[in-house]
C-alpha cells in the first residue's frame, strides 16, 4: 500500500472496532528512543514524533468507533529516567493537552486519566482537571491517558480503599469478590480491556493494566511507536478479530 493510500485509509476502517467486537484497546507505546537513535537524533525528537503518533492513533480509533483507548504515557517507574527526559515528556504532555483540547471537544472525545497524576506539577494537574471536566459528557471515544501509572500501585490503592471500607463495616472482608476490586480500580467506569498492544518488539507488560489484562488478547508489533498509525491500529484490530476468546472456558 502506498503512503498516500495509507493516509487516506482511516475512513475506510470506519466502524472496524465494533465489527471486530472490540470495545477497549490499550497501547504500551514503546520505541521512541530507538526511532530517534536510528536517525542519529536526540531522544526528544523521538518523543515528539511519538506525540504525532498519539494524535494519528486517537483520530483513527475514533473513526473506527472504539469506545476506549488507553495509552501508557508515563509510568510510575519512568521517574528513574534522567531529569531532562522527564521534563521533556512532561512538556510534551502539557503541550499536547493544551493544543488538542479543541479537537477533543469538536470530536466528542472524553479525556480520562488513570494513575496517581495528582503529584505532577500543579499547573498540569489543574489543566488536566479542567479538560477532564470539559469533556466529561462527551459520548464518543474515551481517551485514557495513564500518567504516573503503575498497575501494582493501582492495586495497592484499591486494596487500601477496600480495607478502609471493611474497617468502617461497609463491606464484609470475607465477602470481597473480584467485582469489589474492579470497582476500586482507576478503570472502573471503562469497558473490559479486550486488546493490549505493545510496539517496538518488546514482549512484556511493564506493570501496565495487570488486573485488567487477565483475559485481554495480546498483540506485539515490531513497529516503533513513532511509526505507528491508523493502518497499524487496523492491523491489530484485524488480528484481534481472528482470536478465539474463551475466558477460561473451552
Ligand atoms: C517509550 O519510548 C515511550 C515512553 C516512555 C513514553 C511515551 C510518551 C509519548 C509517546 C509522548 C507523550 C505522550 C502523550 C500522550 C502526549 P522509549 O523512550 O522507552 O523508547 P526506547 O525503548 O526505544 O528507548
mmCIF file of C-alpha atoms and ligand atoms in Angstrom:
data_model
loop_
_atom_site.group_PDB
_atom_site.id
_atom_site.type_symbol
_atom_site.label_atom_id
_atom_site.label_comp_id
_atom_site.label_asym_id
_atom_site.label_seq_id
_atom_site.Cartn_x
_atom_site.Cartn_y
_atom_site.Cartn_z
ATOM 1 C CA UNK A 1 0.000 0.000 0.000
ATOM 2 C CA UNK A 2 1.412 3.418 -0.948
ATOM 3 C CA UNK A 3 1.944 6.114 1.687
ATOM 4 C CA UNK A 4 -0.839 8.234 0.102
ATOM 5 C CA UNK A 5 -3.255 5.308 0.287
ATOM 6 C CA UNK A 6 -2.153 4.629 3.849
ATOM 7 C CA UNK A 7 -3.064 8.156 4.882
ATOM 8 C CA UNK A 8 -6.451 8.073 3.213
ATOM 9 C CA UNK A 9 -7.172 4.620 4.620
ATOM 10 C CA UNK A 10 -8.521 5.601 8.050
ATOM 11 C CA UNK A 11 -12.087 6.355 6.887
ATOM 12 C CA UNK A 12 -12.058 3.005 5.095
ATOM 13 C CA UNK A 13 -11.787 1.435 8.537
ATOM 14 C CA UNK A 14 -14.841 3.285 9.870
ATOM 15 C CA UNK A 15 -16.717 1.099 12.332
ATOM 16 C CA UNK A 16 -13.945 -1.538 12.388
ATOM 17 C CA UNK A 17 -13.842 -1.784 16.197
ATOM 18 C CA UNK A 18 -17.484 -2.802 16.770
ATOM 19 C CA UNK A 19 -17.285 -5.034 13.678
ATOM 20 C CA UNK A 20 -14.429 -6.884 15.459
ATOM 21 C CA UNK A 21 -16.362 -6.978 18.744
ATOM 22 C CA UNK A 22 -13.716 -4.701 20.242
ATOM 23 C CA UNK A 23 -14.610 -2.017 22.776
ATOM 24 C CA UNK A 24 -11.413 -1.209 24.680
ATOM 25 C CA UNK A 25 -7.816 -1.325 23.440
ATOM 26 C CA UNK A 26 -4.684 -0.234 25.285
ATOM 27 C CA UNK A 27 -1.211 0.511 23.972
ATOM 28 C CA UNK A 28 2.250 0.375 25.528
ATOM 29 C CA UNK A 29 3.865 2.979 23.282
ATOM 30 C CA UNK A 30 7.483 1.840 23.068
ATOM 31 C CA UNK A 31 10.426 2.640 20.804
ATOM 32 C CA UNK A 32 10.630 6.444 20.689
ATOM 33 C CA UNK A 33 14.285 6.380 21.743
ATOM 34 C CA UNK A 34 15.269 3.727 19.184
ATOM 35 C CA UNK A 35 13.375 5.589 16.444
ATOM 36 C CA UNK A 36 15.481 8.677 17.180
ATOM 37 C CA UNK A 37 18.759 6.738 17.605
ATOM 38 C CA UNK A 38 18.334 5.143 14.164
ATOM 39 C CA UNK A 39 18.242 8.660 12.718
ATOM 40 C CA UNK A 40 21.066 9.997 14.881
ATOM 41 C CA UNK A 41 18.575 12.348 16.506
ATOM 42 C CA UNK A 42 18.173 13.207 20.194
ATOM 43 C CA UNK A 43 15.638 11.122 22.158
ATOM 44 C CA UNK A 44 13.445 14.212 22.492
ATOM 45 C CA UNK A 45 12.748 14.131 18.749
ATOM 46 C CA UNK A 46 11.585 10.522 19.112
ATOM 47 C CA UNK A 47 9.181 11.511 21.893
ATOM 48 C CA UNK A 48 7.959 14.483 19.848
ATOM 49 C CA UNK A 49 7.270 12.204 16.904
ATOM 50 C CA UNK A 50 5.611 9.866 19.420
ATOM 51 C CA UNK A 51 3.103 12.602 20.201
ATOM 52 C CA UNK A 52 2.259 12.831 16.485
ATOM 53 C CA UNK A 53 1.632 9.072 16.531
ATOM 54 C CA UNK A 54 -0.667 9.605 19.540
ATOM 55 C CA UNK A 55 -2.686 12.162 17.543
ATOM 56 C CA UNK A 56 -2.933 9.932 14.474
ATOM 57 C CA UNK A 57 -3.883 6.897 16.549
ATOM 58 C CA UNK A 58 -6.546 8.715 18.577
ATOM 59 C CA UNK A 59 -8.141 10.018 15.358
ATOM 60 C CA UNK A 60 -8.061 6.519 13.839
ATOM 61 C CA UNK A 61 -9.543 4.944 16.982
ATOM 62 C CA UNK A 62 -12.346 7.485 16.893
ATOM 63 C CA UNK A 63 -13.015 6.838 13.183
ATOM 64 C CA UNK A 64 -13.047 3.104 13.882
ATOM 65 C CA UNK A 65 -15.686 3.528 16.603
ATOM 66 C CA UNK A 66 -13.527 2.310 19.500
ATOM 67 C CA UNK A 67 -15.180 3.051 22.852
ATOM 68 C CA UNK A 68 -11.972 3.406 24.885
ATOM 69 C CA UNK A 69 -8.298 3.758 24.017
ATOM 70 C CA UNK A 70 -5.847 3.641 26.928
ATOM 71 C CA UNK A 71 -2.300 4.906 26.326
ATOM 72 C CA UNK A 72 0.673 4.324 28.665
ATOM 73 C CA UNK A 73 2.221 7.805 28.550
ATOM 74 C CA UNK A 74 4.234 7.882 31.791
ATOM 75 C CA UNK A 75 4.727 5.009 34.192
ATOM 76 C CA UNK A 76 5.367 5.253 37.910
ATOM 77 C CA UNK A 77 8.849 3.859 37.079
ATOM 78 C CA UNK A 78 9.603 6.498 34.402
ATOM 79 C CA UNK A 79 10.793 8.898 37.158
ATOM 80 C CA UNK A 80 14.032 6.863 37.074
ATOM 81 C CA UNK A 81 14.856 8.413 33.678
ATOM 82 C CA UNK A 82 17.254 11.372 33.517
ATOM 83 C CA UNK A 83 15.723 14.613 34.780
ATOM 84 C CA UNK A 84 15.929 16.231 31.310
ATOM 85 C CA UNK A 85 13.955 13.448 29.712
ATOM 86 C CA UNK A 86 11.265 13.512 32.423
ATOM 87 C CA UNK A 87 10.971 17.249 31.926
ATOM 88 C CA UNK A 88 10.753 16.813 28.110
ATOM 89 C CA UNK A 89 7.967 14.243 28.493
ATOM 90 C CA UNK A 90 6.009 16.492 30.866
ATOM 91 C CA UNK A 91 6.462 19.431 28.468
ATOM 92 C CA UNK A 92 5.168 17.385 25.536
ATOM 93 C CA UNK A 93 2.204 16.225 27.559
ATOM 94 C CA UNK A 94 1.387 19.772 28.639
ATOM 95 C CA UNK A 95 1.596 20.974 25.045
ATOM 96 C CA UNK A 96 -0.464 18.045 23.721
ATOM 97 C CA UNK A 97 -3.298 18.619 26.183
ATOM 98 C CA UNK A 98 -3.356 22.356 25.603
ATOM 99 C CA UNK A 99 -3.148 22.110 21.797
ATOM 100 C CA UNK A 100 -5.606 19.252 21.300
ATOM 101 C CA UNK A 101 -8.410 20.115 23.708
ATOM 102 C CA UNK A 102 -10.461 21.827 20.983
ATOM 103 C CA UNK A 103 -10.134 18.787 18.763
ATOM 104 C CA UNK A 104 -11.300 16.525 21.612
ATOM 105 C CA UNK A 105 -14.339 18.726 22.136
ATOM 106 C CA UNK A 106 -15.115 19.000 18.403
ATOM 107 C CA UNK A 107 -14.840 15.229 18.026
ATOM 108 C CA UNK A 108 -16.830 14.206 21.086
ATOM 109 C CA UNK A 109 -13.730 12.646 22.732
ATOM 110 C CA UNK A 110 -13.789 12.252 26.519
ATOM 111 C CA UNK A 111 -10.439 12.569 28.303
ATOM 112 C CA UNK A 112 -9.774 10.426 31.337
ATOM 113 C CA UNK A 113 -6.591 9.963 33.348
ATOM 114 C CA UNK A 114 -5.543 6.842 35.239
ATOM 115 C CA UNK A 115 -2.651 6.721 37.675
ATOM 116 C CA UNK A 116 -1.571 8.936 40.533
ATOM 117 C CA UNK A 117 -1.365 12.099 38.397
ATOM 118 C CA UNK A 118 -2.095 14.470 41.297
ATOM 119 C CA UNK A 119 1.599 14.504 42.258
ATOM 120 C CA UNK A 120 2.513 16.150 38.919
ATOM 121 C CA UNK A 121 3.165 19.906 38.619
ATOM 122 C CA UNK A 122 0.149 21.865 39.986
ATOM 123 C CA UNK A 123 -0.437 23.760 36.691
ATOM 124 C CA UNK A 124 -0.517 20.477 34.776
ATOM 125 C CA UNK A 125 -2.919 18.920 37.293
ATOM 126 C CA UNK A 126 -5.161 21.985 37.004
ATOM 127 C CA UNK A 127 -5.096 21.853 33.203
ATOM 128 C CA UNK A 128 -5.883 18.125 33.204
ATOM 129 C CA UNK A 129 -8.767 18.525 35.672
ATOM 130 C CA UNK A 130 -10.206 21.340 33.579
ATOM 131 C CA UNK A 131 -10.137 19.310 30.356
ATOM 132 C CA UNK A 132 -11.422 16.158 32.032
ATOM 133 C CA UNK A 133 -14.361 18.195 33.323
ATOM 134 C CA UNK A 134 -14.990 19.933 29.981
ATOM 135 C CA UNK A 135 -15.061 16.620 28.090
ATOM 136 C CA UNK A 136 -16.832 14.574 30.783
ATOM 137 C CA UNK A 137 -20.134 14.452 28.903
ATOM 138 C CA UNK A 138 -18.672 13.581 25.509
ATOM 139 C CA UNK A 139 -20.048 10.270 24.363
ATOM 140 C CA UNK A 140 -17.598 9.289 21.616
ATOM 141 C CA UNK A 141 -14.250 7.592 22.219
ATOM 142 C CA UNK A 142 -12.793 7.861 25.728
ATOM 143 C CA UNK A 143 -9.086 8.645 25.503
ATOM 144 C CA UNK A 144 -7.499 7.315 28.684
ATOM 145 C CA UNK A 145 -4.000 8.555 29.421
ATOM 146 C CA UNK A 146 -2.026 6.619 32.011
ATOM 147 C CA UNK A 147 0.085 9.144 33.916
ATOM 148 C CA UNK A 148 2.365 8.215 36.783
ATOM 149 C CA UNK A 149 0.573 4.894 36.437
ATOM 150 C CA UNK A 150 1.708 1.527 37.742
ATOM 151 C CA UNK A 151 -0.636 -1.450 37.986
ATOM 152 C CA UNK A 152 0.839 -2.561 41.310
ATOM 153 C CA UNK A 153 0.347 0.943 42.705
ATOM 154 C CA UNK A 154 -3.255 0.932 41.405
ATOM 155 C CA UNK A 155 -3.878 -2.417 43.142
ATOM 156 C CA UNK A 156 -2.290 -1.167 46.375
ATOM 157 C CA UNK A 157 -4.551 1.909 46.309
ATOM 158 C CA UNK A 158 -7.606 -0.271 45.610
ATOM 159 C CA UNK A 159 -6.665 -2.681 48.418
ATOM 160 C CA UNK A 160 -6.256 0.179 50.883
ATOM 161 C CA UNK A 161 -9.665 1.590 49.894
ATOM 162 C CA UNK A 162 -11.308 -1.824 50.341
ATOM 163 C CA UNK A 163 -9.573 -2.396 53.679
ATOM 164 C CA UNK A 164 -10.802 1.014 54.855
ATOM 165 C CA UNK A 165 -14.354 0.184 53.688
ATOM 166 C CA UNK A 166 -14.137 -3.123 55.577
ATOM 167 C CA UNK A 167 -12.889 -1.340 58.705
ATOM 168 C CA UNK A 168 -15.902 1.011 58.509
ATOM 169 C CA UNK A 169 -18.153 -2.043 58.250
ATOM 170 C CA UNK A 170 -19.315 -1.121 54.729
ATOM 171 C CA UNK A 171 -18.080 -4.386 53.236
ATOM 172 C CA UNK A 172 -17.584 -7.797 54.802
ATOM 173 C CA UNK A 173 -13.927 -8.837 54.263
ATOM 174 C CA UNK A 174 -14.915 -12.483 53.703
ATOM 175 C CA UNK A 175 -17.381 -11.453 51.016
ATOM 176 C CA UNK A 176 -14.893 -9.482 48.887
ATOM 177 C CA UNK A 177 -15.035 -10.615 45.262
ATOM 178 C CA UNK A 178 -13.365 -9.601 42.002
ATOM 179 C CA UNK A 179 -16.186 -7.125 41.310
ATOM 180 C CA UNK A 180 -15.329 -5.204 44.505
ATOM 181 C CA UNK A 181 -11.719 -4.865 43.354
ATOM 182 C CA UNK A 182 -12.819 -3.875 39.821
ATOM 183 C CA UNK A 183 -14.945 -1.115 41.316
ATOM 184 C CA UNK A 184 -11.952 0.347 43.191
ATOM 185 C CA UNK A 185 -9.631 0.493 40.180
ATOM 186 C CA UNK A 186 -8.927 3.662 38.168
ATOM 187 C CA UNK A 187 -10.597 1.918 35.192
ATOM 188 C CA UNK A 188 -13.873 1.135 36.996
ATOM 189 C CA UNK A 189 -16.021 3.115 34.524
ATOM 190 C CA UNK A 190 -14.394 1.684 31.373
ATOM 191 C CA UNK A 191 -15.413 -1.332 29.285
ATOM 192 C CA UNK A 192 -13.374 -4.510 29.977
ATOM 193 C CA UNK A 193 -9.967 -4.499 28.268
ATOM 194 C CA UNK A 194 -10.149 -6.516 25.034
ATOM 195 C CA UNK A 195 -6.784 -5.924 23.395
ATOM 196 C CA UNK A 196 -3.360 -4.894 24.703
ATOM 197 C CA UNK A 197 -0.864 -3.749 22.070
ATOM 198 C CA UNK A 198 2.880 -3.198 22.612
ATOM 199 C CA UNK A 199 5.080 -1.662 19.945
ATOM 200 C CA UNK A 200 8.818 -1.987 19.232
ATOM 201 C CA UNK A 201 9.189 -5.755 19.529
ATOM 202 C CA UNK A 202 9.368 -5.916 23.337
ATOM 203 C CA UNK A 203 7.083 -8.560 24.819
ATOM 204 C CA UNK A 204 6.316 -7.691 28.427
ATOM 205 C CA UNK A 205 3.571 -5.877 30.340
ATOM 206 C CA UNK A 206 5.807 -3.474 32.297
ATOM 207 C CA UNK A 207 3.341 -3.027 35.175
ATOM 208 C CA UNK A 208 0.515 -1.897 32.849
ATOM 209 C CA UNK A 209 -3.132 -2.902 33.485
ATOM 210 C CA UNK A 210 -2.115 -6.206 35.119
ATOM 211 C CA UNK A 211 -5.570 -6.894 36.592
ATOM 212 C CA UNK A 212 -7.484 -5.644 33.542
ATOM 213 C CA UNK A 213 -5.355 -7.730 31.135
ATOM 214 C CA UNK A 214 -6.446 -11.027 32.753
ATOM 215 C CA UNK A 215 -8.375 -12.065 29.626
ATOM 216 C CA UNK A 216 -7.204 -9.444 27.136
ATOM 217 C CA UNK A 217 -5.693 -10.548 23.845
ATOM 218 C CA UNK A 218 -2.041 -9.514 23.470
ATOM 219 C CA UNK A 219 -0.639 -8.078 20.246
ATOM 220 C CA UNK A 220 3.049 -7.335 19.745
ATOM 221 C CA UNK A 221 4.398 -5.483 16.739
ATOM 222 C CA UNK A 222 7.976 -4.589 15.754
ATOM 223 C CA UNK A 223 6.795 -1.140 14.586
ATOM 224 C CA UNK A 224 8.426 1.595 16.674
ATOM 225 C CA UNK A 225 5.827 3.856 18.292
ATOM 226 C CA UNK A 226 6.564 6.994 16.184
ATOM 227 C CA UNK A 227 5.827 4.938 13.036
ATOM 228 C CA UNK A 228 2.510 3.569 14.372
ATOM 229 C CA UNK A 229 -0.581 4.884 12.527
ATOM 230 C CA UNK A 230 -4.201 4.125 11.641
ATOM 231 C CA UNK A 231 -3.213 1.209 9.446
ATOM 232 C CA UNK A 232 -1.115 -0.272 12.264
ATOM 233 C CA UNK A 233 -4.148 0.019 14.548
ATOM 234 C CA UNK A 234 -6.407 -1.575 11.936
ATOM 235 C CA UNK A 235 -3.921 -4.490 11.587
ATOM 236 C CA UNK A 236 -4.012 -5.020 15.355
ATOM 237 C CA UNK A 237 -7.833 -4.962 15.322
ATOM 238 C CA UNK A 238 -7.931 -7.398 12.406
ATOM 239 C CA UNK A 239 -5.601 -9.742 14.303
ATOM 240 C CA UNK A 240 -7.910 -9.447 17.329
ATOM 241 C CA UNK A 241 -10.869 -10.402 15.125
ATOM 242 C CA UNK A 242 -9.201 -13.770 14.332
ATOM 243 C CA UNK A 243 -8.682 -14.663 18.018
ATOM 244 C CA UNK A 244 -10.965 -17.121 19.733
ATOM 245 C CA UNK A 245 -11.656 -15.773 23.217
ATOM 246 C CA UNK A 246 -12.568 -18.444 25.722
ATOM 247 C CA UNK A 247 -12.272 -16.684 29.085
ATOM 248 C CA UNK A 248 -11.068 -19.924 30.661
ATOM 249 C CA UNK A 249 -13.868 -21.995 29.106
ATOM 250 C CA UNK A 250 -13.437 -24.215 26.047
HETATM 251 C C1 LIG B 1 8.753 4.685 25.217
HETATM 252 O O1 LIG B 1 9.811 5.009 24.384
HETATM 253 C C2 LIG B 1 7.807 5.778 25.383
HETATM 254 C C3 LIG B 1 7.625 6.474 26.545
HETATM 255 C C4 LIG B 1 8.416 6.277 27.760
HETATM 256 C C5 LIG B 1 6.612 7.481 26.733
HETATM 257 C C6 LIG B 1 5.572 7.595 25.668
HETATM 258 C C7 LIG B 1 5.324 9.030 25.523
HETATM 259 C C8 LIG B 1 4.894 9.651 24.411
HETATM 260 C C9 LIG B 1 4.501 8.940 23.189
HETATM 261 C C10 LIG B 1 4.828 11.119 24.380
HETATM 262 C C11 LIG B 1 3.871 11.771 25.345
HETATM 263 C C12 LIG B 1 2.521 11.172 25.377
HETATM 264 C C13 LIG B 1 1.333 11.831 25.237
HETATM 265 C C14 LIG B 1 0.055 11.108 25.491
HETATM 266 C C15 LIG B 1 1.241 13.229 24.822
HETATM 267 P P1 LIG B 1 11.266 4.775 24.939
HETATM 268 O O2 LIG B 1 11.828 6.092 25.282
HETATM 269 O O3 LIG B 1 11.262 3.785 26.067
HETATM 270 O O4 LIG B 1 11.939 4.148 23.669
HETATM 271 P P2 LIG B 1 13.190 3.162 23.631
HETATM 272 O O5 LIG B 1 12.780 1.906 24.362
HETATM 273 O O6 LIG B 1 13.368 2.942 22.167
HETATM 274 O O7 LIG B 1 14.337 3.892 24.266
#
